[in-house]
Amino acid sequence: MTTLLIAAAKAPVIDYKGISPLFAVAGGAVIVLMAALIRGRFAQRVLVPFLTVGALGAAIGLSIWNWHTGDSRPIVEGALAIDPLALGLSLLFYITGLATVAFAWRSRALRESGTGEFFGLMLGSIAGMTILGSAENLITLFVGIELLSIPLYVMCASDVRRETSLESGLKYLVIGSVGSATLLYGLALIYGATGHTGFAEINNAIGNSVNLTDPLLLTGIALAAAGLAFKASVAPFHAWTPDVYEGAPTPVTAFMAVATKTAAFAVILRFFLEALVSAQEQWAPALAALAVITIIVGNVGAIAQNSLKRMLAWSGVAQAGYMLAGVVVGTQLGLQATAFYLAMYLFMNLAAFGVVIARERVSEHGDGLKSLEGLGSASPLLAWPMTIAMLSLAGFPATAGFIGKFYLISAAVDGNWAWLGVMIVVGSMLSLVYYLRVIAVMWMTPLKIELPGRPRRARREVQPVAGWSPEADPRAQPEVLLVTLIMAAATIFFGIVPSPLFHLAHDVGTSISALFS
Amino acid sequence: MNVTWYLVLSAFIFAMGAAGVLTRRNPLVVLLCLELMLNAGNLALIAFSRMWGNADGQIFALVVMVVAACEVVVGLGIIVGIFRRRIPEDVDALSELRG
């Protein structure tokens, strides 16, 4: 009896309500894998994607059910906690997952790798992101980042008969693992300097029992920052991004570009603003330098690209630089602005990737810029979302990207980092060169009747029917078109009426109350 | 024994692993070097755990071992896939993606 009591007293307190979104995603991964064992077209084409959507929908519902404002609430002792930051960014992961199901539904990668395996891995990766968003401990941080990355390596290589897909998988594995090992060594040194693995204890120790100029601590912070920069594709650790984005199946690229970047920023926000906020004067200048390098390198690199996937990869590098500026500021306003920008980034990037996927499947130019030639007159339903996405990424007024950049710049100015705000503006100006080129190709090249030939890279996904015409393209893939239109509409809607998301971002800002408001 | 020696050794192993990843061309050797880098982190964690007298570092090291095993499994799987496609097993020859 006494031993039982002692065991009960030592067991960790688990808040099952708070952890339920994670259970929905991780349990969903297992159910999806099991259901995929059922043979037959119906199970593979309908049941498994439906279960994936169900798991993600359940996770969205449970996250909203758990929503509360204010400080974080521990759900598994000191390992995981939920607060508006974790819940709000988890919603972004789940929405990206839903969009990826639609994007991948007719893709070749799905047939090559098996429906259950593909969606099971995707749900596993999303579970890792959920853990990462609510990590309160160096150990859960590392587990989350690996649970996110390892399924993603397999998803990149899931088009197993295409050499570029395998190559991108191996490249991502090697470079991602170097990043993880660097991060691990940094975390080990931080543990060595402070003697704790919990974020709150580390923050308490820094400045009290540990000197701010302790070489062990500073080396640890530098190595951990480098490891996280690999994951968020921050320059000069970005070199893998264009290659991996180009080689991976495009639905996986869309998932990586949006969800992985959001997860990387979730952990960067949490790690630097919660565990290391006492050492802000030490890390802020270093991260500011990285942000400037990233904005310049990303925008200059994107200019010469002819592949849309590579162009979006470089643009993603540049956008990571803008968001890093929000982290550097280190105030509640900076946290709000970064979270807000991440949401905007989701809408505009998924709209752009939707168009790339729809065109890639029918055009002989694959994901090349030429595949968009004459799209304005051939299928305006695809040309408009792309136009909106490009204008929004460049930061045009009345689009979501403008409000996001405005918010980031005002946070930078407010936190006495005005020169970083200037850098964001300079970066946006540079970025017009390549974003406007895409729009010019779509609307200003004459329409050429495209013969339904076999594309150079991707095998034809949609069989041409008798009397095939360019106008028939969007109707052949209604799910991709639907997601693209929804995302483009959201980009415009939140560009004009941003207040609902402002309120959410304000809630997110309250999750770390120790920050200056 | 002083914890410094363990740290010097782990830093040396980490540097050796990093140098191997950068210079070796065979993907299997690259995977081995990645393992060296992760295990250097483990050694540092265990040394610090002993220095501070708490078990956090040891638990961390156990978790890292599991993760490292998963990573190698995935890496070997992709290498087998590449082998089946008869692509030369040389990381420098993997250069379809560039620009």
Coordinates of N, CA and C in Angstrom, one line a residue, chain A residues 369-497:
Chain A
L369 N 9.5 29.0 -64.5 CA 8.7 30.3 -64.6 C 7.9 30.3 -65.9
K370 N 8.4 29.6 -67.0 CA 7.7 29.5 -68.2 C 6.3 28.9 -68.2
S371 N 6.1 28.0 -67.1 CA 4.8 27.3 -67.0 C 3.7 28.3 -66.7
L372 N 4.0 29.5 -66.4 CA 3.0 30.5 -66.1 C 2.6 31.4 -67.2
E373 N 3.3 31.2 -68.4 CA 3.2 32.1 -69.5 C 1.7 32.1 -70.0
G374 N 1.2 33.3 -70.1 CA -0.2 33.5 -70.6 C -1.2 33.0 -69.7
L375 N -0.9 32.7 -68.5 CA -1.9 32.2 -67.5 C -3.0 33.1 -67.3
G376 N -2.7 34.4 -67.4 CA -3.8 35.4 -67.1 C -5.0 35.3 -68.0
S377 N -4.7 34.9 -69.3 CA -5.9 34.8 -70.2 C -6.3 33.3 -70.3
A378 N -5.4 32.3 -70.0 CA -5.8 30.9 -70.1 C -6.6 30.5 -68.9
S379 N -6.2 30.7 -67.7 CA -7.0 30.4 -66.5 C -6.8 31.4 -65.5
P380 N -7.6 32.4 -65.5 CA -7.5 33.5 -64.5 C -7.8 33.1 -63.1
L381 N -8.5 31.9 -62.9 CA -8.7 31.4 -61.6 C -7.4 31.0 -60.9
L382 N -6.4 30.7 -61.7 CA -5.1 30.4 -61.1 C -4.2 31.6 -61.1
A383 N -4.4 32.5 -62.1 CA -3.5 33.6 -62.3 C -3.7 34.6 -61.1
W384 N -5.0 34.8 -60.7 CA -5.3 35.8 -59.7 C -4.7 35.4 -58.3
P385 N -4.9 34.1 -57.9 CA -4.2 33.8 -56.6 C -2.7 34.0 -56.6
M386 N -2.1 33.6 -57.7 CA -0.6 33.8 -57.8 C -0.3 35.3 -57.7
T387 N -1.1 36.1 -58.4 CA -0.8 37.6 -58.4 C -1.0 38.1 -57.0
I388 N -2.0 37.7 -56.3 CA -2.3 38.1 -54.9 C -1.1 37.7 -54.0
A389 N -0.7 36.4 -54.2 CA 0.4 35.9 -53.3 C 1.7 36.7 -53.5
M390 N 2.0 36.9 -54.8 CA 3.2 37.6 -55.1 C 3.2 39.1 -54.5
L391 N 2.1 39.8 -54.8 CA 2.0 41.1 -54.2 C 2.0 41.1 -52.7
S392 N 1.4 40.1 -52.1 CA 1.4 40.1 -50.6 C 2.8 39.8 -50.1
L393 N 3.5 38.8 -50.8 CA 4.9 38.5 -50.3 C 5.8 39.7 -50.4
A394 N 5.5 40.6 -51.5 CA 6.3 41.8 -51.7 C 5.9 42.9 -50.7
G395 N 4.7 42.7 -50.1 CA 4.2 43.7 -49.1 C 3.4 44.8 -49.7
F396 N 2.6 44.6 -50.7 CA 1.7 45.6 -51.2 C 0.6 45.9 -50.3
P397 N 0.2 47.2 -50.2 CA -1.0 47.5 -49.4 C -2.2 46.8 -49.8
A398 N -3.2 46.6 -48.8 CA -4.4 45.9 -49.0 C -4.2 44.4 -49.2
T399 N -3.0 43.9 -48.9 CA -2.7 42.5 -48.8 C -2.2 42.2 -47.4
A400 N -2.3 40.9 -47.0 CA -1.9 40.5 -45.7 C -0.4 40.8 -45.4
G401 N 0.4 40.6 -46.5 CA 1.8 40.8 -46.3 C 2.2 42.2 -45.9
F402 N 1.4 43.2 -46.4 CA 1.6 44.6 -46.0 C 1.4 44.8 -44.5
I403 N 0.3 44.3 -44.0 CA 0.0 44.5 -42.6 C 1.0 43.8 -41.7
G404 N 1.5 42.6 -42.2 CA 2.5 41.8 -41.4 C 3.8 42.6 -41.3
K405 N 4.2 43.1 -42.5 CA 5.5 43.9 -42.5 C 5.4 45.1 -41.7
F406 N 4.2 45.8 -41.8 CA 4.0 47.0 -41.0 C 4.1 46.8 -39.5
Y407 N 3.5 45.6 -39.1 CA 3.5 45.2 -37.7 C 4.9 45.0 -37.2
L408 N 5.7 44.3 -38.1 CA 7.1 43.9 -37.7 C 7.9 45.2 -37.6
I409 N 7.7 46.1 -38.6 CA 8.5 47.4 -38.6 C 8.2 48.2 -37.4
S410 N 6.9 48.3 -37.0 CA 6.5 49.1 -35.9 C 7.0 48.5 -34.6
A411 N 7.1 47.2 -34.5 CA 7.7 46.5 -33.3 C 9.2 46.8 -33.3
A412 N 9.9 46.8 -34.4 CA 11.3 47.1 -34.4 C 11.6 48.5 -34.0
V413 N 10.8 49.5 -34.5 CA 11.0 50.9 -34.2 C 10.7 51.1 -32.7
D414 N 9.6 50.5 -32.2 CA 9.2 50.6 -30.8 C 10.3 50.1 -29.9
G415 N 11.0 49.0 -30.3 CA 12.0 48.4 -29.4 C 13.4 49.0 -29.6
N416 N 13.5 50.2 -30.2 CA 14.8 50.8 -30.5 C 15.7 50.0 -31.4
W417 N 15.1 49.3 -32.4 CA 15.8 48.7 -33.4 C 15.4 49.2 -34.8
A418 N 15.3 50.6 -34.8 CA 14.7 51.2 -36.0 C 15.5 50.8 -37.3
W419 N 16.8 50.6 -37.2 CA 17.6 50.3 -38.4 C 17.2 48.9 -39.0
L420 N 16.8 48.0 -38.1 CA 16.3 46.7 -38.6 C 15.0 46.9 -39.4
G421 N 14.1 47.9 -38.9 CA 12.9 48.2 -39.7 C 13.3 48.7 -41.1
V422 N 14.3 49.5 -41.1 CA 14.8 50.0 -42.4 C 15.3 48.9 -43.3
M423 N 15.9 47.9 -42.7 CA 16.4 46.8 -43.5 C 15.2 46.0 -44.1
I424 N 14.1 45.9 -43.3 CA 13.0 45.2 -43.8 C 12.4 45.9 -45.1
V425 N 12.4 47.2 -45.0 CA 11.9 48.0 -46.2 C 12.8 47.8 -47.4
V426 N 14.1 47.9 -47.1 CA 15.1 47.7 -48.2 C 14.9 46.3 -48.9
G427 N 14.8 45.3 -48.0 CA 14.6 43.9 -48.5 C 13.3 43.9 -49.3
S428 N 12.2 44.5 -48.9 CA 11.0 44.4 -49.7 C 11.1 45.1 -51.0
M429 N 11.9 46.2 -51.1 CA 12.1 46.8 -52.3 C 12.9 45.9 -53.3
L430 N 13.9 45.3 -52.8 CA 14.7 44.3 -53.6 C 13.8 43.2 -54.1
S431 N 12.9 42.8 -53.3 CA 12.1 41.6 -53.6 C 11.1 41.9 -54.7
L432 N 10.8 43.2 -55.0 CA 9.8 43.5 -56.1 C 10.4 43.0 -57.4
V433 N 11.7 42.9 -57.5 CA 12.3 42.5 -58.8 C 11.8 41.2 -59.2
Y434 N 11.9 40.2 -58.3 CA 11.5 38.8 -58.7 C 10.0 38.6 -58.6
Y435 N 9.3 39.2 -57.6 CA 7.9 39.0 -57.5 C 7.1 39.5 -58.7
L436 N 7.5 40.8 -59.1 CA 6.8 41.4 -60.2 C 7.1 40.7 -61.5
R437 N 8.3 40.0 -61.6 CA 8.6 39.3 -62.9 C 7.6 38.2 -63.1
V438 N 7.2 37.5 -62.0 CA 6.2 36.4 -62.1 C 4.9 37.0 -62.6
I439 N 4.5 38.1 -62.0 CA 3.2 38.7 -62.5 C 3.3 39.1 -63.9
A440 N 4.4 39.7 -64.3 CA 4.6 40.1 -65.7 C 4.5 38.9 -66.7
V441 N 5.1 37.7 -66.3 CA 5.1 36.6 -67.1 C 3.6 36.1 -67.3
M442 N 2.8 36.2 -66.2 CA 1.5 35.6 -66.3 C 0.6 36.5 -67.1
W443 N 0.7 37.8 -67.0 CA -0.3 38.7 -67.6 C 0.2 39.3 -68.9
M444 N 1.5 39.4 -69.1 CA 2.0 40.2 -70.3 C 2.6 39.3 -71.4
T445 N 2.5 38.0 -71.3 CA 3.0 37.2 -72.4 C 1.7 36.7 -73.2
P446 N 1.8 36.6 -74.5 CA 0.6 36.2 -75.2 C 0.4 34.7 -75.0
L447 N -0.9 34.3 -75.1 CA -1.3 33.0 -74.8 C -0.9 32.1 -76.0
K448 N -0.2 31.0 -75.7 CA 0.1 30.0 -76.7 C -0.7 28.8 -76.4
I449 N -1.3 28.2 -77.4 CA -2.1 27.0 -77.1 C -1.0 25.9 -76.8
E450 N -1.3 25.3 -75.6 CA -0.3 24.3 -75.1 C -0.8 22.9 -75.5
L451 N 0.1 22.2 -76.2 CA -0.3 20.9 -76.5 C -0.1 20.0 -75.4
P452 N -1.0 19.1 -75.1 CA -0.8 18.2 -74.0 C 0.3 17.2 -74.1
G453 N 1.5 17.7 -74.1 CA 2.7 16.8 -74.2 C 3.1 16.3 -72.9
R454 N 4.1 15.5 -72.8 CA 4.6 15.0 -71.5 C 5.5 16.0 -70.9
P455 N 5.3 16.4 -69.7 CA 6.2 17.4 -69.1 C 7.6 16.8 -68.9
R456 N 8.6 17.8 -68.8 CA 10.0 17.4 -68.8 C 10.3 16.6 -67.5
R457 N 9.8 17.0 -66.4 CA 10.1 16.4 -65.1 C 9.0 15.5 -64.6
A458 N 7.9 16.2 -64.3 CA 6.8 15.4 -63.7 C 6.0 14.7 -64.8
R459 N 5.7 13.5 -64.5 CA 4.8 12.8 -65.4 C 3.4 13.4 -65.4
R460 N 2.7 13.3 -66.5 CA 1.4 13.9 -66.5 C 0.5 13.3 -65.4
E461 N -0.1 14.2 -64.7 CA -1.0 13.7 -63.6 C -2.5 13.6 -64.1
V462 N -2.8 14.6 -64.9 CA -4.2 14.7 -65.3 C -4.3 14.3 -66.8
Q463 N -5.0 13.2 -67.1 CA -5.0 12.8 -68.4 C -5.8 13.8 -69.3
P464 N -5.3 14.1 -70.5 CA -6.0 15.0 -71.3 C -7.3 14.3 -71.9
V465 N -8.4 15.0 -71.8 CA -9.6 14.5 -72.4 C -9.8 15.0 -73.8
A466 N -10.7 14.5 -74.5 CA -10.9 14.9 -75.9 C -11.3 16.4 -75.8
G467 N -10.8 17.2 -76.7 CA -11.1 18.6 -76.7 C -10.5 19.3 -75.6
W468 N -9.3 18.8 -75.1 CA -8.6 19.4 -74.0 C -8.3 20.8 -74.3
S469 N -8.4 21.7 -73.4 CA -8.1 23.1 -73.6 C -7.5 23.6 -72.3
P470 N -6.7 24.7 -72.4 CA -6.0 25.2 -71.1 C -7.1 25.5 -70.1
E471 N -8.3 25.9 -70.5 CA -9.3 26.3 -69.5 C -9.7 25.1 -68.7
A472 N -9.5 23.9 -69.2 CA -10.0 22.7 -68.5 C -9.1 22.4 -67.3
D473 N -7.9 23.0 -67.2 CA -6.9 22.7 -66.2 C -7.5 22.8 -64.8
P474 N -8.0 23.9 -64.4 CA -8.4 24.1 -63.0 C -9.5 23.1 -62.6
R475 N -10.4 22.8 -63.6 CA -11.5 21.9 -63.3 C -11.0 20.5 -63.0
A476 N -9.8 20.2 -63.6 CA -9.3 18.8 -63.4 C -8.8 18.6 -62.0
Q477 N -8.4 19.6 -61.3 CA -7.9 19.4 -59.9 C -8.7 20.4 -59.0
P478 N -9.9 20.1 -58.7 CA -10.7 21.1 -58.0 C -10.2 21.3 -56.6
E479 N -9.6 20.2 -55.9 CA -9.2 20.4 -54.5 C -8.0 21.3 -54.4
V480 N -7.1 21.3 -55.4 CA -5.9 22.2 -55.4 C -6.4 23.6 -55.6
L481 N -7.3 23.8 -56.6 CA -7.9 25.1 -56.9 C -8.6 25.7 -55.7
L482 N -9.4 24.8 -55.0 CA -10.2 25.3 -53.9 C -9.3 25.8 -52.8
V483 N -8.2 25.0 -52.4 CA -7.3 25.5 -51.3 C -6.7 26.8 -51.7
T484 N -6.2 26.9 -53.0 CA -5.5 28.0 -53.5 C -6.4 29.3 -53.4
L485 N -7.7 29.1 -53.8 CA -8.6 30.2 -53.8 C -8.9 30.7 -52.4
I486 N -9.1 29.7 -51.5 CA -9.3 30.0 -50.1 C -8.2 30.8 -49.5
M487 N -6.9 30.4 -49.8 CA -5.7 31.0 -49.2 C -5.6 32.4 -49.8
A488 N -5.9 32.6 -51.1 CA -5.7 33.9 -51.7 C -6.8 34.8 -51.1
A489 N -8.0 34.3 -50.9 CA -9.1 35.1 -50.4 C -8.7 35.6 -49.0
A490 N -8.1 34.6 -48.2 CA -7.7 35.0 -46.8 C -6.6 36.1 -46.9
T491 N -5.7 36.0 -47.8 CA -4.7 37.0 -47.9 C -5.3 38.4 -48.1
I492 N -6.3 38.5 -49.0 CA -6.9 39.8 -49.2 C -7.7 40.2 -48.0
F493 N -8.5 39.2 -47.5 CA -9.4 39.5 -46.4 C -8.6 40.1 -45.2
F494 N -7.6 39.4 -44.8 CA -6.8 39.8 -43.6 C -6.0 41.0 -44.0
G495 N -5.8 41.3 -45.2 CA -5.1 42.6 -45.6 C -6.0 43.8 -45.4
I496 N -7.3 43.5 -45.5 CA -8.3 44.7 -45.4 C -8.9 44.7 -44.0
V497 N -9.2 43.5 -43.4 CA -9.8 43.4 -42.1 C -8.9 42.6 -41.1

